[in-house]
Amino acid sequence: MELRQLHSFFVAEVSGLDLGQKVDAATVRAIWDAIDRYAVLVFHDQRLTDAQLHDFAALFGPLEIGRAAARPGRRRLAIPQIGDISNLDEDNRIRARDDRRRLDSLGNRLWHTDASYMPVPVVLGMLHAVAVPPSSALGNGETEFADMRAAYDALPEMMKTEIDGLIVEHDVFWSRGQIGFTEFPPGEREQYPPSPQRLVRLHPGSKRKTLYLSAHASHVVGWPVADGRLLLWDLTAHATQRTFVYSHRWQVGDLVIWDNRCTMHRGRPHDESQPRDLRRATTLDTGSTLEQAA
Ligand code: OGA
Ligand code: MN
């Protein structure tokens, strides 16, 4: 296994591995070490089935069943732990512009970390590219990643002290509300109540401090909503400056792994008349961020 750093702060390209074959414990350990150091790993030419992606991801922890897969009704993909990150419906047709699932998933275009609205959030995200749209005037459907440890390090010392113990409420209805999406299926508001999370976390694998920000982050607990929201906007603007960002241009067969605890990501626009089909597996954490030392 070989690593090549792709950005001055984080992100490495990994070569020399075939993830569709059996991956041994030493290789899993080596991949974890690379995740702890680089936060985002890029593999090319993998071409995994959903079952192979599931089995590979499960080597890194128990897998999440996401909000969309938890809904009743027919689904395009058979394995509930494989998230459908595509613009396709159950019959593989491009979703209409006003399709509710499409509008809900447009929330992914805002800078976020996955599932931070859950009381116990997630750790690794793994996206595998099955179909990639052609380049277009709107963009190429890149996924961008921002380095939250480097962003934390670059804060003024006084700001680090100011925000150290803050708790932030994360709410999926707030992130969707920002893009005007409010039509949730019945029962979903009750099923996904807001969760409190530490704003500054200690990243266990690197022992570095990191900002835990997300489009789901609504306000600071114990502060007037307006003050907290303004602070979160300022911190997000700081953390997503181009110097902290890597943009991934997808090729079919790519697998990108990221650590949700110390990065944010967002999808970029693309030609929506063409299929964009990514499959995602996500590993769960073991405890709330409130139980973790900062
Ligand atoms: C995700 C996500 C962005 C994209 O799958 O968690 O935010 O580029 N995806 O599709
Ligand atoms: Mn996401």
mmCIF file of C-alpha atoms and ligand atoms in Angstrom:
data_model
loop_
_atom_site.group_PDB
_atom_site.id
_atom_site.type_symbol
_atom_site.label_atom_id
_atom_site.label_comp_id
_atom_site.label_asym_id
_atom_site.label_seq_id
_atom_site.Cartn_x
_atom_site.Cartn_y
_atom_site.Cartn_z
ATOM 1 C CA MET A 1 0.000 0.000 0.000
ATOM 2 C CA GLU A 2 1.389 3.381 -1.047
ATOM 3 C CA LEU A 3 0.303 6.882 -0.055
ATOM 4 C CA ARG A 4 0.633 10.152 -1.932
ATOM 5 C CA GLN A 5 -0.510 13.356 -0.227
ATOM 6 C CA LEU A 6 -2.903 15.404 -2.404
ATOM 7 C CA HIS A 7 -3.315 18.590 -0.344
ATOM 8 C CA SER A 8 -0.891 20.530 1.836
ATOM 9 C CA PHE A 9 -2.881 19.778 5.049
ATOM 10 C CA PHE A 10 -4.696 16.464 4.483
ATOM 11 C CA VAL A 11 -5.953 13.909 1.881
ATOM 12 C CA ALA A 12 -3.894 11.007 0.520
ATOM 13 C CA GLU A 13 -4.275 8.883 -2.584
ATOM 14 C CA VAL A 14 -3.855 5.200 -1.790
ATOM 15 C CA SER A 15 -2.556 2.744 -4.349
ATOM 16 C CA GLY A 16 -1.584 -0.914 -4.349
ATOM 17 C CA LEU A 17 -4.814 -2.294 -2.836
ATOM 18 C CA ASP A 18 -7.729 -4.208 -4.349
ATOM 19 C CA LEU A 19 -10.597 -3.653 -1.916
ATOM 20 C CA GLY A 20 -12.797 -6.240 -3.632
ATOM 21 C CA GLN A 21 -10.413 -8.974 -2.379
ATOM 22 C CA LYS A 22 -10.212 -10.095 1.228
ATOM 23 C CA VAL A 23 -8.549 -7.291 3.212
ATOM 24 C CA ASP A 24 -6.480 -8.564 6.170
ATOM 25 C CA ALA A 25 -6.272 -7.074 9.671
ATOM 26 C CA ALA A 26 -2.830 -5.546 9.067
ATOM 27 C CA THR A 27 -4.166 -3.705 6.010
ATOM 28 C CA VAL A 28 -7.203 -2.452 7.966
ATOM 29 C CA ARG A 29 -4.762 -1.152 10.617
ATOM 30 C CA ALA A 30 -2.653 0.560 7.938
ATOM 31 C CA ILE A 31 -5.756 2.194 6.416
ATOM 32 C CA TRP A 32 -6.839 3.392 9.892
ATOM 33 C CA ASP A 33 -3.392 4.911 10.466
ATOM 34 C CA ALA A 34 -3.662 6.735 7.135
ATOM 35 C CA ILE A 35 -7.194 7.970 7.997
ATOM 36 C CA ASP A 36 -5.964 9.258 11.366
ATOM 37 C CA ARG A 37 -3.186 11.170 9.639
ATOM 38 C CA TYR A 38 -4.832 12.351 6.382
ATOM 39 C CA ALA A 39 -8.605 12.311 7.243
ATOM 40 C CA VAL A 40 -9.538 11.701 3.570
ATOM 41 C CA LEU A 41 -8.286 8.766 1.460
ATOM 42 C CA VAL A 42 -8.797 8.396 -2.294
ATOM 43 C CA PHE A 43 -8.684 4.968 -4.000
ATOM 44 C CA HIS A 44 -9.043 4.587 -7.780
ATOM 45 C CA ASP A 45 -10.255 1.713 -10.003
ATOM 46 C CA GLN A 46 -12.095 -0.316 -7.372
ATOM 47 C CA ARG A 47 -15.470 -1.181 -9.018
ATOM 48 C CA LEU A 48 -17.087 -2.772 -5.976
ATOM 49 C CA THR A 49 -20.519 -4.355 -5.811
ATOM 50 C CA ASP A 50 -22.759 -3.077 -3.004
ATOM 51 C CA ALA A 51 -22.062 -6.305 -1.105
ATOM 52 C CA GLN A 52 -18.293 -5.780 -1.463
ATOM 53 C CA LEU A 53 -18.574 -2.159 -0.317
ATOM 54 C CA HIS A 54 -20.678 -3.296 2.656
ATOM 55 C CA ASP A 55 -18.201 -6.032 3.653
ATOM 56 C CA PHE A 56 -15.175 -3.760 3.293
ATOM 57 C CA ALA A 57 -16.783 -0.927 5.302
ATOM 58 C CA ALA A 58 -17.911 -3.352 8.035
ATOM 59 C CA LEU A 59 -14.221 -4.053 8.781
ATOM 60 C CA PHE A 60 -14.098 -0.516 10.234
ATOM 61 C CA GLY A 61 -17.139 -0.602 12.532
ATOM 62 C CA PRO A 62 -20.890 -1.203 12.719
ATOM 63 C CA LEU A 63 -22.686 0.389 9.766
ATOM 64 C CA GLU A 64 -25.365 3.060 9.835
ATOM 65 C CA ILE A 65 -28.775 2.728 8.193
ATOM 66 C CA GLY A 66 -29.391 6.271 6.957
ATOM 67 C CA ARG A 67 -32.535 8.396 7.082
ATOM 68 C CA ALA A 68 -33.624 7.576 3.509
ATOM 69 C CA ALA A 69 -33.053 3.810 3.836
ATOM 70 C CA ALA A 70 -34.994 3.751 7.124
ATOM 71 C CA ARG A 71 -38.163 4.963 5.346
ATOM 72 C CA PRO A 72 -40.785 2.394 4.407
ATOM 73 C CA GLY A 73 -41.393 1.646 0.737
ATOM 74 C CA ARG A 74 -39.486 0.415 -2.270
ATOM 75 C CA ARG A 75 -35.806 1.301 -2.629
ATOM 76 C CA ARG A 76 -33.377 1.205 -5.542
ATOM 77 C CA LEU A 77 -30.630 -0.542 -3.561
ATOM 78 C CA ALA A 78 -31.086 -3.858 -1.774
ATOM 79 C CA ILE A 79 -28.717 -3.475 1.197
ATOM 80 C CA PRO A 80 -30.070 -0.986 3.794
ATOM 81 C CA GLN A 81 -26.547 -0.137 5.020
ATOM 82 C CA ILE A 82 -25.653 1.106 1.526
ATOM 83 C CA GLY A 83 -26.871 4.672 1.121
ATOM 84 C CA ASP A 84 -28.187 5.741 -2.278
ATOM 85 C CA ILE A 85 -26.367 8.972 -3.116
ATOM 86 C CA SER A 86 -27.773 9.375 -6.610
ATOM 87 C CA ASN A 87 -30.279 11.357 -8.640
ATOM 88 C CA LEU A 88 -32.126 8.125 -9.592
ATOM 89 C CA ASP A 89 -35.474 6.728 -8.448
ATOM 90 C CA GLU A 90 -36.467 3.127 -7.619
ATOM 91 C CA ASP A 91 -36.612 2.319 -11.352
ATOM 92 C CA ASN A 92 -33.256 3.928 -12.175
ATOM 93 C CA ARG A 93 -34.907 6.946 -13.803
ATOM 94 C CA ILE A 94 -33.594 10.465 -13.229
ATOM 95 C CA ARG A 95 -35.665 12.111 -10.507
ATOM 96 C CA ALA A 96 -37.823 15.077 -11.495
ATOM 97 C CA ARG A 97 -36.643 18.511 -10.441
ATOM 98 C CA ASP A 98 -39.389 18.831 -7.810
ATOM 99 C CA ASP A 99 -39.028 15.247 -6.502
ATOM 100 C CA ARG A 100 -39.039 15.408 -2.693
ATOM 101 C CA ARG A 101 -36.174 12.959 -2.198
ATOM 102 C CA ARG A 102 -34.096 14.969 -4.632
ATOM 103 C CA LEU A 103 -34.868 18.197 -2.771
ATOM 104 C CA ASP A 104 -34.063 16.570 0.568
ATOM 105 C CA SER A 105 -30.722 15.294 -0.767
ATOM 106 C CA LEU A 106 -29.819 18.778 -2.046
ATOM 107 C CA GLY A 107 -29.032 19.475 1.609
ATOM 108 C CA ASN A 108 -25.752 17.643 0.837
ATOM 109 C CA ARG A 109 -24.686 20.708 -1.171
ATOM 110 C CA LEU A 110 -24.258 22.629 2.107
ATOM 111 C CA TRP A 111 -21.031 22.110 4.056
ATOM 112 C CA HIS A 112 -21.774 19.420 6.624
ATOM 113 C CA THR A 113 -20.626 16.407 8.542
ATOM 114 C CA ASP A 114 -22.906 13.402 8.237
ATOM 115 C CA ALA A 115 -25.582 12.591 10.820
ATOM 116 C CA SER A 116 -24.367 15.116 13.410
ATOM 117 C CA TYR A 117 -28.057 15.450 14.363
ATOM 118 C CA MET A 118 -27.930 11.916 15.817
ATOM 119 C CA PRO A 119 -27.174 11.554 19.550
ATOM 120 C CA VAL A 120 -24.344 9.174 18.639
ATOM 121 C CA PRO A 121 -23.022 10.432 15.311
ATOM 122 C CA VAL A 122 -20.977 8.631 12.682
ATOM 123 C CA VAL A 123 -17.254 8.174 12.062
ATOM 124 C CA LEU A 124 -16.220 7.118 8.556
ATOM 125 C CA GLY A 125 -18.029 7.896 5.320
ATOM 126 C CA MET A 126 -17.140 5.820 2.248
ATOM 127 C CA LEU A 127 -18.430 6.899 -1.160
ATOM 128 C CA HIS A 128 -18.007 4.705 -4.225
ATOM 129 C CA ALA A 129 -18.618 6.066 -7.738
ATOM 130 C CA VAL A 130 -20.764 3.879 -10.024
ATOM 131 C CA ALA A 131 -21.796 6.568 -12.549
ATOM 132 C CA VAL A 132 -20.382 10.068 -12.924
ATOM 133 C CA PRO A 133 -22.028 12.900 -14.887
ATOM 134 C CA PRO A 134 -20.181 14.539 -17.774
ATOM 135 C CA SER A 135 -18.686 17.969 -17.171
ATOM 136 C CA SER A 136 -21.151 20.791 -17.629
ATOM 137 C CA ALA A 137 -21.534 24.518 -17.213
ATOM 138 C CA LEU A 138 -23.118 23.915 -13.802
ATOM 139 C CA GLY A 139 -20.166 21.875 -12.563
ATOM 140 C CA ASN A 140 -19.030 18.266 -12.489
ATOM 141 C CA GLY A 141 -20.625 16.970 -9.308
ATOM 142 C CA GLU A 142 -17.378 17.099 -7.364
ATOM 143 C CA THR A 143 -17.335 16.383 -3.646
ATOM 144 C CA GLU A 144 -15.360 18.896 -1.607
ATOM 145 C CA PHE A 145 -13.757 18.213 1.771
ATOM 146 C CA ALA A 146 -12.553 20.733 4.362
ATOM 147 C CA ASP A 147 -9.930 20.015 7.034
ATOM 148 C CA MET A 148 -11.409 20.896 10.457
ATOM 149 C CA ARG A 149 -8.182 20.200 12.375
ATOM 150 C CA ALA A 150 -6.197 22.635 10.231
ATOM 151 C CA ALA A 151 -9.072 25.139 10.514
ATOM 152 C CA TYR A 152 -9.019 24.797 14.312
ATOM 153 C CA ASP A 153 -5.238 25.233 14.438
ATOM 154 C CA ALA A 154 -5.518 28.450 12.411
ATOM 155 C CA LEU A 155 -7.967 30.124 14.824
ATOM 156 C CA PRO A 156 -6.642 32.950 17.008
ATOM 157 C CA GLU A 157 -5.742 31.677 20.501
ATOM 158 C CA MET A 158 -8.400 33.872 22.129
ATOM 159 C CA MET A 159 -11.075 32.340 19.921
ATOM 160 C CA LYS A 160 -9.894 28.828 20.810
ATOM 161 C CA THR A 161 -10.330 29.686 24.498
ATOM 162 C CA GLU A 162 -13.740 31.305 23.899
ATOM 163 C CA ILE A 163 -15.253 28.292 22.122
ATOM 164 C CA ASP A 164 -13.564 25.464 24.011
ATOM 165 C CA GLY A 165 -16.461 24.242 26.154
ATOM 166 C CA LEU A 166 -19.399 25.197 23.923
ATOM 167 C CA ILE A 167 -22.192 22.746 23.140
ATOM 168 C CA VAL A 168 -24.063 23.114 19.854
ATOM 169 C CA GLU A 169 -27.489 21.788 18.937
ATOM 170 C CA HIS A 170 -27.571 19.908 15.596
ATOM 171 C CA ASP A 171 -30.889 19.456 13.811
ATOM 172 C CA VAL A 172 -31.551 17.978 10.348
ATOM 173 C CA PHE A 173 -34.679 20.132 10.057
ATOM 174 C CA TRP A 174 -32.549 23.240 10.432
ATOM 175 C CA SER A 175 -30.107 22.203 7.674
ATOM 176 C CA ARG A 176 -32.977 21.362 5.303
ATOM 177 C CA GLY A 177 -34.850 24.528 6.280
ATOM 178 C CA GLN A 178 -31.870 26.589 5.078
ATOM 179 C CA ILE A 179 -32.569 25.495 1.500
ATOM 180 C CA GLY A 180 -36.327 25.893 1.924
ATOM 181 C CA PHE A 181 -37.040 22.181 2.255
ATOM 182 C CA THR A 182 -39.662 21.583 4.934
ATOM 183 C CA GLU A 183 -41.807 18.754 3.537
ATOM 184 C CA PHE A 184 -40.628 15.861 5.649
ATOM 185 C CA PRO A 185 -42.488 12.554 5.573
ATOM 186 C CA PRO A 186 -44.927 12.189 8.488
ATOM 187 C CA GLY A 187 -43.214 11.046 11.670
ATOM 188 C CA GLU A 188 -39.686 12.025 10.630
ATOM 189 C CA ARG A 189 -39.534 15.125 12.801
ATOM 190 C CA GLU A 190 -40.296 12.999 15.830
ATOM 191 C CA GLN A 191 -37.901 10.264 14.740
ATOM 192 C CA TYR A 192 -34.910 12.620 14.410
ATOM 193 C CA PRO A 193 -34.966 15.136 17.273
ATOM 194 C CA PRO A 194 -32.025 17.583 17.605
ATOM 195 C CA SER A 195 -28.860 16.417 19.394
ATOM 196 C CA PRO A 196 -26.270 18.344 21.404
ATOM 197 C CA GLN A 197 -22.608 18.013 20.326
ATOM 198 C CA ARG A 198 -19.338 19.505 21.451
ATOM 199 C CA LEU A 199 -18.115 22.308 19.171
ATOM 200 C CA VAL A 200 -14.463 21.460 19.825
ATOM 201 C CA ARG A 201 -13.568 17.783 19.854
ATOM 202 C CA LEU A 202 -10.361 15.904 20.430
ATOM 203 C CA HIS A 203 -9.801 13.648 17.439
ATOM 204 C CA PRO A 204 -8.907 10.318 19.060
ATOM 205 C CA GLY A 205 -6.628 8.945 16.317
ATOM 206 C CA SER A 206 -4.407 12.025 16.072
ATOM 207 C CA LYS A 207 -4.927 13.642 19.500
ATOM 208 C CA ARG A 208 -5.507 16.928 17.636
ATOM 209 C CA LYS A 209 -8.339 19.339 18.392
ATOM 210 C CA THR A 210 -10.940 19.773 15.700
ATOM 211 C CA LEU A 211 -14.000 21.925 14.974
ATOM 212 C CA TYR A 212 -17.218 19.917 14.824
ATOM 213 C CA LEU A 213 -19.323 22.058 12.489
ATOM 214 C CA SER A 214 -22.125 21.128 10.108
ATOM 215 C CA ALA A 215 -25.057 22.597 8.210
ATOM 216 C CA HIS A 216 -27.104 20.763 10.845
ATOM 217 C CA ALA A 217 -25.520 22.933 13.584
ATOM 218 C CA SER A 218 -28.323 25.254 14.598
ATOM 219 C CA HIS A 219 -27.264 27.245 17.642
ATOM 220 C CA VAL A 220 -25.155 27.280 20.815
ATOM 221 C CA VAL A 221 -26.863 25.775 23.851
ATOM 222 C CA GLY A 222 -27.453 28.447 26.535
ATOM 223 C CA TRP A 223 -26.906 31.398 24.162
ATOM 224 C CA PRO A 224 -29.554 33.427 22.339
ATOM 225 C CA VAL A 225 -30.159 31.623 19.029
ATOM 226 C CA ALA A 226 -28.995 34.642 17.000
ATOM 227 C CA ASP A 227 -25.602 34.892 18.749
ATOM 228 C CA GLY A 228 -24.919 31.186 18.365
ATOM 229 C CA ARG A 229 -25.983 31.110 14.743
ATOM 230 C CA LEU A 230 -23.746 34.061 13.894
ATOM 231 C CA LEU A 231 -20.765 32.431 15.619
ATOM 232 C CA LEU A 232 -21.394 29.183 13.703
ATOM 233 C CA TRP A 233 -21.587 31.100 10.417
ATOM 234 C CA ASP A 234 -18.296 32.874 11.147
ATOM 235 C CA LEU A 235 -16.545 29.649 12.102
ATOM 236 C CA THR A 236 -17.916 27.872 9.022
ATOM 237 C CA ALA A 237 -16.747 30.697 6.741
ATOM 238 C CA HIS A 238 -13.308 30.457 8.353
ATOM 239 C CA ALA A 239 -13.126 26.647 8.111
ATOM 240 C CA THR A 240 -14.211 26.432 4.474
ATOM 241 C CA GLN A 241 -11.716 28.904 3.021
ATOM 242 C CA ARG A 242 -10.085 27.446 -0.074
ATOM 243 C CA THR A 243 -6.813 26.858 1.753
ATOM 244 C CA PHE A 244 -8.535 24.146 3.865
ATOM 245 C CA VAL A 245 -10.460 22.555 0.952
ATOM 246 C CA TYR A 246 -9.770 19.585 -1.331
ATOM 247 C CA SER A 247 -12.112 19.109 -4.299
ATOM 248 C CA HIS A 248 -12.552 15.549 -5.526
ATOM 249 C CA ARG A 249 -13.364 15.153 -9.216
ATOM 250 C CA TRP A 250 -15.027 11.719 -9.509
ATOM 251 C CA GLN A 251 -14.072 8.916 -11.850
ATOM 252 C CA VAL A 252 -16.049 5.674 -12.047
ATOM 253 C CA GLY A 253 -14.488 3.159 -9.624
ATOM 254 C CA ASP A 254 -13.243 5.749 -7.114
ATOM 255 C CA LEU A 255 -13.711 5.062 -3.433
ATOM 256 C CA VAL A 256 -13.243 8.003 -1.087
ATOM 257 C CA ILE A 257 -13.100 7.457 2.678
ATOM 258 C CA TRP A 258 -13.379 10.411 5.053
ATOM 259 C CA ASP A 259 -13.458 10.885 8.787
ATOM 260 C CA ASN A 260 -16.637 12.812 9.675
ATOM 261 C CA ARG A 261 -15.188 13.746 13.080
ATOM 262 C CA CYS A 262 -12.525 16.050 11.633
ATOM 263 C CA THR A 263 -13.748 17.080 8.158
ATOM 264 C CA MET A 264 -16.775 18.681 6.541
ATOM 265 C CA HIS A 265 -17.850 17.921 2.981
ATOM 266 C CA ARG A 266 -20.353 19.060 0.376
ATOM 267 C CA GLY A 267 -21.527 17.974 -3.054
ATOM 268 C CA ARG A 268 -21.271 20.372 -6.005
ATOM 269 C CA PRO A 269 -23.779 21.018 -8.814
ATOM 270 C CA HIS A 270 -23.809 18.991 -12.021
ATOM 271 C CA ASP A 271 -25.825 18.279 -15.151
ATOM 272 C CA GLU A 272 -28.960 16.763 -13.628
ATOM 273 C CA SER A 273 -30.172 15.285 -16.903
ATOM 274 C CA GLN A 274 -27.445 12.654 -16.544
ATOM 275 C CA PRO A 275 -27.088 9.933 -13.897
ATOM 276 C CA ARG A 276 -24.798 10.540 -10.950
ATOM 277 C CA ASP A 277 -24.696 7.359 -8.914
ATOM 278 C CA LEU A 278 -22.598 7.112 -5.763
ATOM 279 C CA ARG A 279 -23.029 4.466 -3.048
ATOM 280 C CA ARG A 280 -22.220 5.238 0.569
ATOM 281 C CA ALA A 281 -21.362 3.159 3.608
ATOM 282 C CA THR A 282 -20.997 4.871 6.988
ATOM 283 C CA THR A 283 -19.597 3.601 10.289
ATOM 284 C CA LEU A 284 -21.159 4.451 13.650
ATOM 285 C CA ASP A 285 -19.412 5.921 16.688
ATOM 286 C CA THR A 286 -19.748 4.338 20.120
ATOM 287 C CA GLY A 287 -20.711 7.354 22.262
ATOM 288 C CA SER A 288 -21.965 10.920 22.247
ATOM 289 C CA THR A 289 -19.433 13.708 21.677
ATOM 290 C CA LEU A 290 -20.485 15.008 25.104
ATOM 291 C CA GLU A 291 -18.799 12.012 26.748
ATOM 292 C CA GLN A 292 -15.539 12.666 24.918
ATOM 293 C CA ALA A 293 -12.791 14.861 26.299
ATOM 294 C CA ALA A 294 -12.164 18.091 24.396
HETATM 295 C C1 OGA B 1 -22.772 12.210 1.331
HETATM 296 C C2 OGA B 1 -22.636 13.540 0.694
HETATM 297 C C3 OGA B 1 -21.998 14.669 -1.321
HETATM 298 C C4 OGA B 1 -21.942 14.346 -2.772
HETATM 299 O O1 OGA B 1 -22.883 11.218 0.599
HETATM 300 O O2 OGA B 1 -22.738 12.145 2.562
HETATM 301 O O3 OGA B 1 -22.720 14.533 1.367
HETATM 302 O O4 OGA B 1 -21.049 14.873 -3.454
HETATM 303 N N1 OGA B 1 -22.387 13.533 -0.614
HETATM 304 O O5 OGA B 1 -22.788 13.567 -3.226
HETATM 305 MN MN MN B 2 -22.735 13.951 3.519
#
